[in-house]
Amino acid sequence: MQMFLDILLVITSVLLVLLVLLHRAKGGGLSSLFGGGVQSSLSGSTVVEKNLDRITIFVGLIWFIAVLGIGFEIKFS
């Protein structure tokens, strides 16, 4: 179980870094390289940005659960 949680933590950590870098900042971010920057200033977020937000939150929750699992594993073993 410890090995699974360690691997899950590493994978989700790398994914979180990549997903956060893909988000659009004031300057456009890396998501503009993939077509996310082709939106009008009148509209809100694009569908791509909304899906990127959802995926980032989901991966963040998995990361948090893995951290809690490792903490409980250390505490109770």
mmCIF file of N, CA and C in Angstrom:
data_model
loop_
_atom_site.group_PDB
_atom_site.id
_atom_site.type_symbol
_atom_site.label_atom_id
_atom_site.label_comp_id
_atom_site.label_asym_id
_atom_site.label_seq_id
_atom_site.Cartn_x
_atom_site.Cartn_y
_atom_site.Cartn_z
ATOM 1 N N MET A 1 0.825 -1.194 0.000
ATOM 2 C CA MET A 1 0.000 0.000 0.000
ATOM 3 C C MET A 1 0.872 1.261 0.000
ATOM 4 N N GLN A 2 1.956 1.206 0.759
ATOM 5 C CA GLN A 2 2.864 2.355 0.841
ATOM 6 C C GLN A 2 3.479 2.669 -0.526
ATOM 7 N N MET A 3 3.865 1.640 -1.251
ATOM 8 C CA MET A 3 4.468 1.833 -2.572
ATOM 9 C C MET A 3 3.445 2.439 -3.544
ATOM 10 N N PHE A 4 2.205 1.964 -3.499
ATOM 11 C CA PHE A 4 1.152 2.502 -4.352
ATOM 12 C C PHE A 4 0.920 3.977 -4.073
ATOM 13 N N LEU A 5 0.849 4.354 -2.799
ATOM 14 C CA LEU A 5 0.620 5.748 -2.439
ATOM 15 C C LEU A 5 1.800 6.631 -2.838
ATOM 16 N N ASP A 6 3.021 6.108 -2.706
ATOM 17 C CA ASP A 6 4.198 6.874 -3.120
ATOM 18 C C ASP A 6 4.187 7.133 -4.623
ATOM 19 N N ILE A 7 3.873 6.104 -5.402
ATOM 20 C CA ILE A 7 3.830 6.254 -6.856
ATOM 21 C C ILE A 7 2.703 7.209 -7.248
ATOM 22 N N LEU A 8 1.542 7.071 -6.597
ATOM 23 C CA LEU A 8 0.414 7.953 -6.876
ATOM 24 C C LEU A 8 0.763 9.402 -6.558
ATOM 25 N N LEU A 9 1.480 9.623 -5.474
ATOM 26 C CA LEU A 9 1.868 10.971 -5.084
ATOM 27 C C LEU A 9 2.820 11.587 -6.103
ATOM 28 N N VAL A 10 3.777 10.826 -6.584
ATOM 29 C CA VAL A 10 4.730 11.342 -7.573
ATOM 30 C C VAL A 10 4.013 11.677 -8.876
ATOM 31 N N ILE A 11 3.152 10.776 -9.333
ATOM 32 C CA ILE A 11 2.441 10.998 -10.601
ATOM 33 C C ILE A 11 1.526 12.217 -10.503
ATOM 34 N N THR A 12 0.765 12.315 -9.421
ATOM 35 C CA THR A 12 -0.142 13.455 -9.288
ATOM 36 C C THR A 12 0.617 14.763 -9.081
ATOM 37 N N SER A 13 1.772 14.712 -8.442
ATOM 38 C CA SER A 13 2.570 15.928 -8.272
ATOM 39 C C SER A 13 3.043 16.463 -9.616
ATOM 40 N N VAL A 14 3.535 15.578 -10.459
ATOM 41 C CA VAL A 14 3.989 15.997 -11.787
ATOM 42 C C VAL A 14 2.811 16.514 -12.617
ATOM 43 N N LEU A 15 1.676 15.818 -12.542
ATOM 44 C CA LEU A 15 0.491 16.260 -13.276
ATOM 45 C C LEU A 15 0.013 17.632 -12.805
ATOM 46 N N LEU A 16 0.042 17.865 -11.503
ATOM 47 C CA LEU A 16 -0.389 19.164 -10.986
ATOM 48 C C LEU A 16 0.507 20.291 -11.485
ATOM 49 N N VAL A 17 1.805 20.059 -11.506
ATOM 50 C CA VAL A 17 2.724 21.080 -12.009
ATOM 51 C C VAL A 17 2.407 21.400 -13.463
ATOM 52 N N LEU A 18 2.219 20.358 -14.279
ATOM 53 C CA LEU A 18 1.920 20.574 -15.691
ATOM 54 C C LEU A 18 0.574 21.265 -15.888
ATOM 55 N N LEU A 19 -0.429 20.860 -15.132
ATOM 56 C CA LEU A 19 -1.754 21.460 -15.278
ATOM 57 C C LEU A 19 -1.769 22.919 -14.848
ATOM 58 N N VAL A 20 -1.054 23.248 -13.795
ATOM 59 C CA VAL A 20 -1.000 24.639 -13.352
ATOM 60 C C VAL A 20 -0.272 25.491 -14.390
ATOM 61 N N LEU A 21 0.765 24.942 -15.006
ATOM 62 C CA LEU A 21 1.469 25.686 -16.044
ATOM 63 C C LEU A 21 0.609 25.898 -17.285
ATOM 64 N N LEU A 22 -0.339 25.021 -17.528
ATOM 65 C CA LEU A 22 -1.205 25.166 -18.686
ATOM 66 C C LEU A 22 -2.269 26.245 -18.508
ATOM 67 N N HIS A 23 -2.561 26.618 -17.260
ATOM 68 C CA HIS A 23 -3.583 27.637 -17.027
ATOM 69 C C HIS A 23 -3.148 28.982 -17.590
ATOM 70 N N ARG A 24 -4.133 29.743 -18.006
ATOM 71 C CA ARG A 24 -3.860 31.044 -18.596
ATOM 72 C C ARG A 24 -3.687 32.090 -17.507
ATOM 73 N N ALA A 25 -2.606 32.783 -17.567
ATOM 74 C CA ALA A 25 -2.356 33.877 -16.634
ATOM 75 C C ALA A 25 -2.614 35.196 -17.356
ATOM 76 N N LYS A 26 -2.149 36.282 -16.797
ATOM 77 C CA LYS A 26 -2.341 37.579 -17.438
ATOM 78 C C LYS A 26 -1.680 37.617 -18.815
ATOM 79 N N GLY A 27 -0.553 36.960 -18.950
ATOM 80 C CA GLY A 27 0.183 37.003 -20.202
ATOM 81 C C GLY A 27 -0.241 35.961 -21.213
ATOM 82 N N GLY A 28 -1.172 35.095 -20.877
ATOM 83 C CA GLY A 28 -1.630 34.098 -21.829
ATOM 84 C C GLY A 28 -1.310 32.684 -21.408
ATOM 85 N N GLY A 29 -0.181 32.453 -20.750
ATOM 86 C CA GLY A 29 0.172 31.125 -20.281
ATOM 87 C C GLY A 29 0.469 30.147 -21.394
ATOM 88 N N LEU A 30 0.774 28.942 -21.023
ATOM 89 C CA LEU A 30 1.078 27.908 -22.003
ATOM 90 C C LEU A 30 -0.163 27.410 -22.714
ATOM 91 N N SER A 31 -1.346 27.640 -22.115
ATOM 92 C CA SER A 31 -2.568 27.167 -22.758
ATOM 93 C C SER A 31 -2.845 27.911 -24.058
ATOM 94 N N SER A 32 -2.299 29.094 -24.207
ATOM 95 C CA SER A 32 -2.495 29.838 -25.453
ATOM 96 C C SER A 32 -1.748 29.184 -26.606
ATOM 97 N N LEU A 33 -0.738 28.393 -26.309
ATOM 98 C CA LEU A 33 -0.030 27.663 -27.358
ATOM 99 C C LEU A 33 -0.905 26.605 -28.003
ATOM 100 N N PHE A 34 -1.886 26.102 -27.253
ATOM 101 C CA PHE A 34 -2.736 25.025 -27.739
ATOM 102 C C PHE A 34 -4.112 25.525 -28.165
ATOM 103 N N GLY A 35 -4.238 26.807 -28.453
ATOM 104 C CA GLY A 35 -5.501 27.330 -28.943
ATOM 105 C C GLY A 35 -6.381 27.929 -27.879
ATOM 106 N N GLY A 36 -5.961 27.949 -26.641
ATOM 107 C CA GLY A 36 -6.784 28.517 -25.579
ATOM 108 C C GLY A 36 -6.825 30.030 -25.621
ATOM 109 N N GLY A 37 -5.887 30.661 -26.311
ATOM 110 C CA GLY A 37 -5.830 32.104 -26.342
ATOM 111 C C GLY A 37 -6.642 32.728 -27.457
ATOM 112 N N VAL A 38 -7.376 31.949 -28.218
ATOM 113 C CA VAL A 38 -8.149 32.460 -29.341
ATOM 114 C C VAL A 38 -9.584 32.676 -28.889
ATOM 115 N N GLN A 39 -9.789 33.580 -27.960
ATOM 116 C CA GLN A 39 -11.125 33.868 -27.468
ATOM 117 C C GLN A 39 -11.323 35.374 -27.461
ATOM 118 N N SER A 40 -12.548 35.780 -27.521
ATOM 119 C CA SER A 40 -12.824 37.213 -27.463
ATOM 120 C C SER A 40 -12.778 37.675 -26.018
ATOM 121 N N SER A 41 -12.497 38.930 -25.830
ATOM 122 C CA SER A 41 -12.395 39.452 -24.468
ATOM 123 C C SER A 41 -13.766 39.604 -23.818
ATOM 124 N N LEU A 42 -14.845 39.528 -24.594
ATOM 125 C CA LEU A 42 -16.187 39.673 -24.030
ATOM 126 C C LEU A 42 -16.672 38.401 -23.358
ATOM 127 N N SER A 43 -16.238 37.260 -23.849
ATOM 128 C CA SER A 43 -16.694 36.002 -23.248
ATOM 129 C C SER A 43 -15.867 35.686 -22.013
ATOM 130 N N GLY A 44 -16.409 34.825 -21.171
ATOM 131 C CA GLY A 44 -15.697 34.414 -19.963
ATOM 132 C C GLY A 44 -14.639 33.393 -20.303
ATOM 133 N N SER A 45 -14.632 32.301 -19.593
ATOM 134 C CA SER A 45 -13.683 31.235 -19.855
ATOM 135 C C SER A 45 -14.177 30.392 -21.017
ATOM 136 N N THR A 46 -13.244 29.820 -21.716
ATOM 137 C CA THR A 46 -13.630 28.903 -22.781
ATOM 138 C C THR A 46 -13.914 27.539 -22.175
ATOM 139 N N VAL A 47 -14.434 26.654 -22.974
ATOM 140 C CA VAL A 47 -14.711 25.296 -22.518
ATOM 141 C C VAL A 47 -13.406 24.606 -22.136
ATOM 142 N N VAL A 48 -12.347 24.911 -22.872
ATOM 143 C CA VAL A 48 -11.045 24.314 -22.577
ATOM 144 C C VAL A 48 -10.569 24.730 -21.192
ATOM 145 N N GLU A 49 -10.718 26.010 -20.879
ATOM 146 C CA GLU A 49 -10.298 26.495 -19.560
ATOM 147 C C GLU A 49 -11.140 25.879 -18.442
ATOM 148 N N LYS A 50 -12.439 25.760 -18.668
ATOM 149 C CA LYS A 50 -13.304 25.159 -17.643
ATOM 150 C C LYS A 50 -12.937 23.702 -17.407
ATOM 151 N N ASN A 51 -12.692 22.970 -18.494
ATOM 152 C CA ASN A 51 -12.294 21.570 -18.341
ATOM 153 C C ASN A 51 -10.928 21.456 -17.690
ATOM 154 N N LEU A 52 -10.015 22.360 -18.020
ATOM 155 C CA LEU A 52 -8.703 22.359 -17.393
ATOM 156 C C LEU A 52 -8.816 22.629 -15.901
ATOM 157 N N ASP A 53 -9.723 23.530 -15.525
ATOM 158 C CA ASP A 53 -9.964 23.798 -14.101
ATOM 159 C C ASP A 53 -10.484 22.549 -13.397
ATOM 160 N N ARG A 54 -11.445 21.870 -14.026
ATOM 161 C CA ARG A 54 -12.019 20.664 -13.409
ATOM 162 C C ARG A 54 -10.979 19.562 -13.259
ATOM 163 N N ILE A 55 -10.178 19.371 -14.273
ATOM 164 C CA ILE A 55 -9.143 18.323 -14.215
ATOM 165 C C ILE A 55 -8.119 18.660 -13.144
ATOM 166 N N THR A 56 -7.745 19.943 -13.041
ATOM 167 C CA THR A 56 -6.772 20.360 -12.027
ATOM 168 C C THR A 56 -7.319 20.130 -10.623
ATOM 169 N N ILE A 57 -8.577 20.448 -10.405
ATOM 170 C CA ILE A 57 -9.187 20.233 -9.083
ATOM 171 C C ILE A 57 -9.246 18.741 -8.767
ATOM 172 N N PHE A 58 -9.618 17.924 -9.754
ATOM 173 C CA PHE A 58 -9.701 16.480 -9.542
ATOM 174 C C PHE A 58 -8.327 15.902 -9.198
ATOM 175 N N VAL A 59 -7.303 16.283 -9.946
ATOM 176 C CA VAL A 59 -5.946 15.776 -9.673
ATOM 177 C C VAL A 59 -5.460 16.292 -8.318
ATOM 178 N N GLY A 60 -5.820 17.531 -7.975
ATOM 179 C CA GLY A 60 -5.453 18.069 -6.661
ATOM 180 C C GLY A 60 -6.088 17.297 -5.520
ATOM 181 N N LEU A 61 -7.333 16.882 -5.698
ATOM 182 C CA LEU A 61 -7.997 16.072 -4.667
ATOM 183 C C LEU A 61 -7.344 14.694 -4.531
ATOM 184 N N ILE A 62 -6.992 14.093 -5.654
ATOM 185 C CA ILE A 62 -6.293 12.801 -5.612
ATOM 186 C C ILE A 62 -4.950 12.965 -4.905
ATOM 187 N N TRP A 63 -4.234 14.059 -5.192
ATOM 188 C CA TRP A 63 -2.956 14.339 -4.544
ATOM 189 C C TRP A 63 -3.140 14.482 -3.036
ATOM 190 N N PHE A 64 -4.186 15.216 -2.626
ATOM 191 C CA PHE A 64 -4.461 15.433 -1.214
ATOM 192 C C PHE A 64 -4.796 14.124 -0.511
ATOM 193 N N ILE A 65 -5.577 13.269 -1.151
ATOM 194 C CA ILE A 65 -5.922 11.967 -0.576
ATOM 195 C C ILE A 65 -4.679 11.094 -0.442
ATOM 196 N N ALA A 66 -3.783 11.160 -1.427
ATOM 197 C CA ALA A 66 -2.542 10.385 -1.346
ATOM 198 C C ALA A 66 -1.662 10.873 -0.194
ATOM 199 N N VAL A 67 -1.603 12.184 0.000
ATOM 200 C CA VAL A 67 -0.825 12.738 1.118
ATOM 201 C C VAL A 67 -1.418 12.294 2.453
ATOM 202 N N LEU A 68 -2.751 12.365 2.567
ATOM 203 C CA LEU A 68 -3.396 11.906 3.804
ATOM 204 C C LEU A 68 -3.158 10.416 4.029
ATOM 205 N N GLY A 69 -3.236 9.623 2.958
ATOM 206 C CA GLY A 69 -3.007 8.188 3.080
ATOM 207 C C GLY A 69 -1.601 7.880 3.552
ATOM 208 N N ILE A 70 -0.620 8.577 3.017
ATOM 209 C CA ILE A 70 0.769 8.368 3.454
ATOM 210 C C ILE A 70 0.936 8.798 4.906
ATOM 211 N N GLY A 71 0.294 9.893 5.285
ATOM 212 C CA GLY A 71 0.375 10.350 6.682
ATOM 213 C C GLY A 71 -0.232 9.347 7.646
ATOM 214 N N PHE A 72 -1.393 8.806 7.299
ATOM 215 C CA PHE A 72 -2.018 7.795 8.156
ATOM 216 C C PHE A 72 -1.209 6.508 8.183
ATOM 217 N N GLU A 73 -0.625 6.151 7.058
ATOM 218 C CA GLU A 73 0.219 4.951 6.995
ATOM 219 C C GLU A 73 1.430 5.084 7.921
ATOM 220 N N ILE A 74 2.032 6.260 7.935
ATOM 221 C CA ILE A 74 3.190 6.497 8.804
ATOM 222 C C ILE A 74 2.765 6.516 10.268
ATOM 223 N N LYS A 75 1.626 7.141 10.541
ATOM 224 C CA LYS A 75 1.191 7.295 11.926
ATOM 225 C C LYS A 75 0.792 5.969 12.550
ATOM 226 N N PHE A 76 0.113 5.108 11.796
ATOM 227 C CA PHE A 76 -0.432 3.891 12.379
ATOM 228 C C PHE A 76 0.394 2.638 12.102
ATOM 229 N N SER A 77 1.582 2.808 11.540
ATOM 230 C CA SER A 77 2.403 1.602 11.321
ATOM 231 C C SER A 77 3.568 1.527 12.279
#
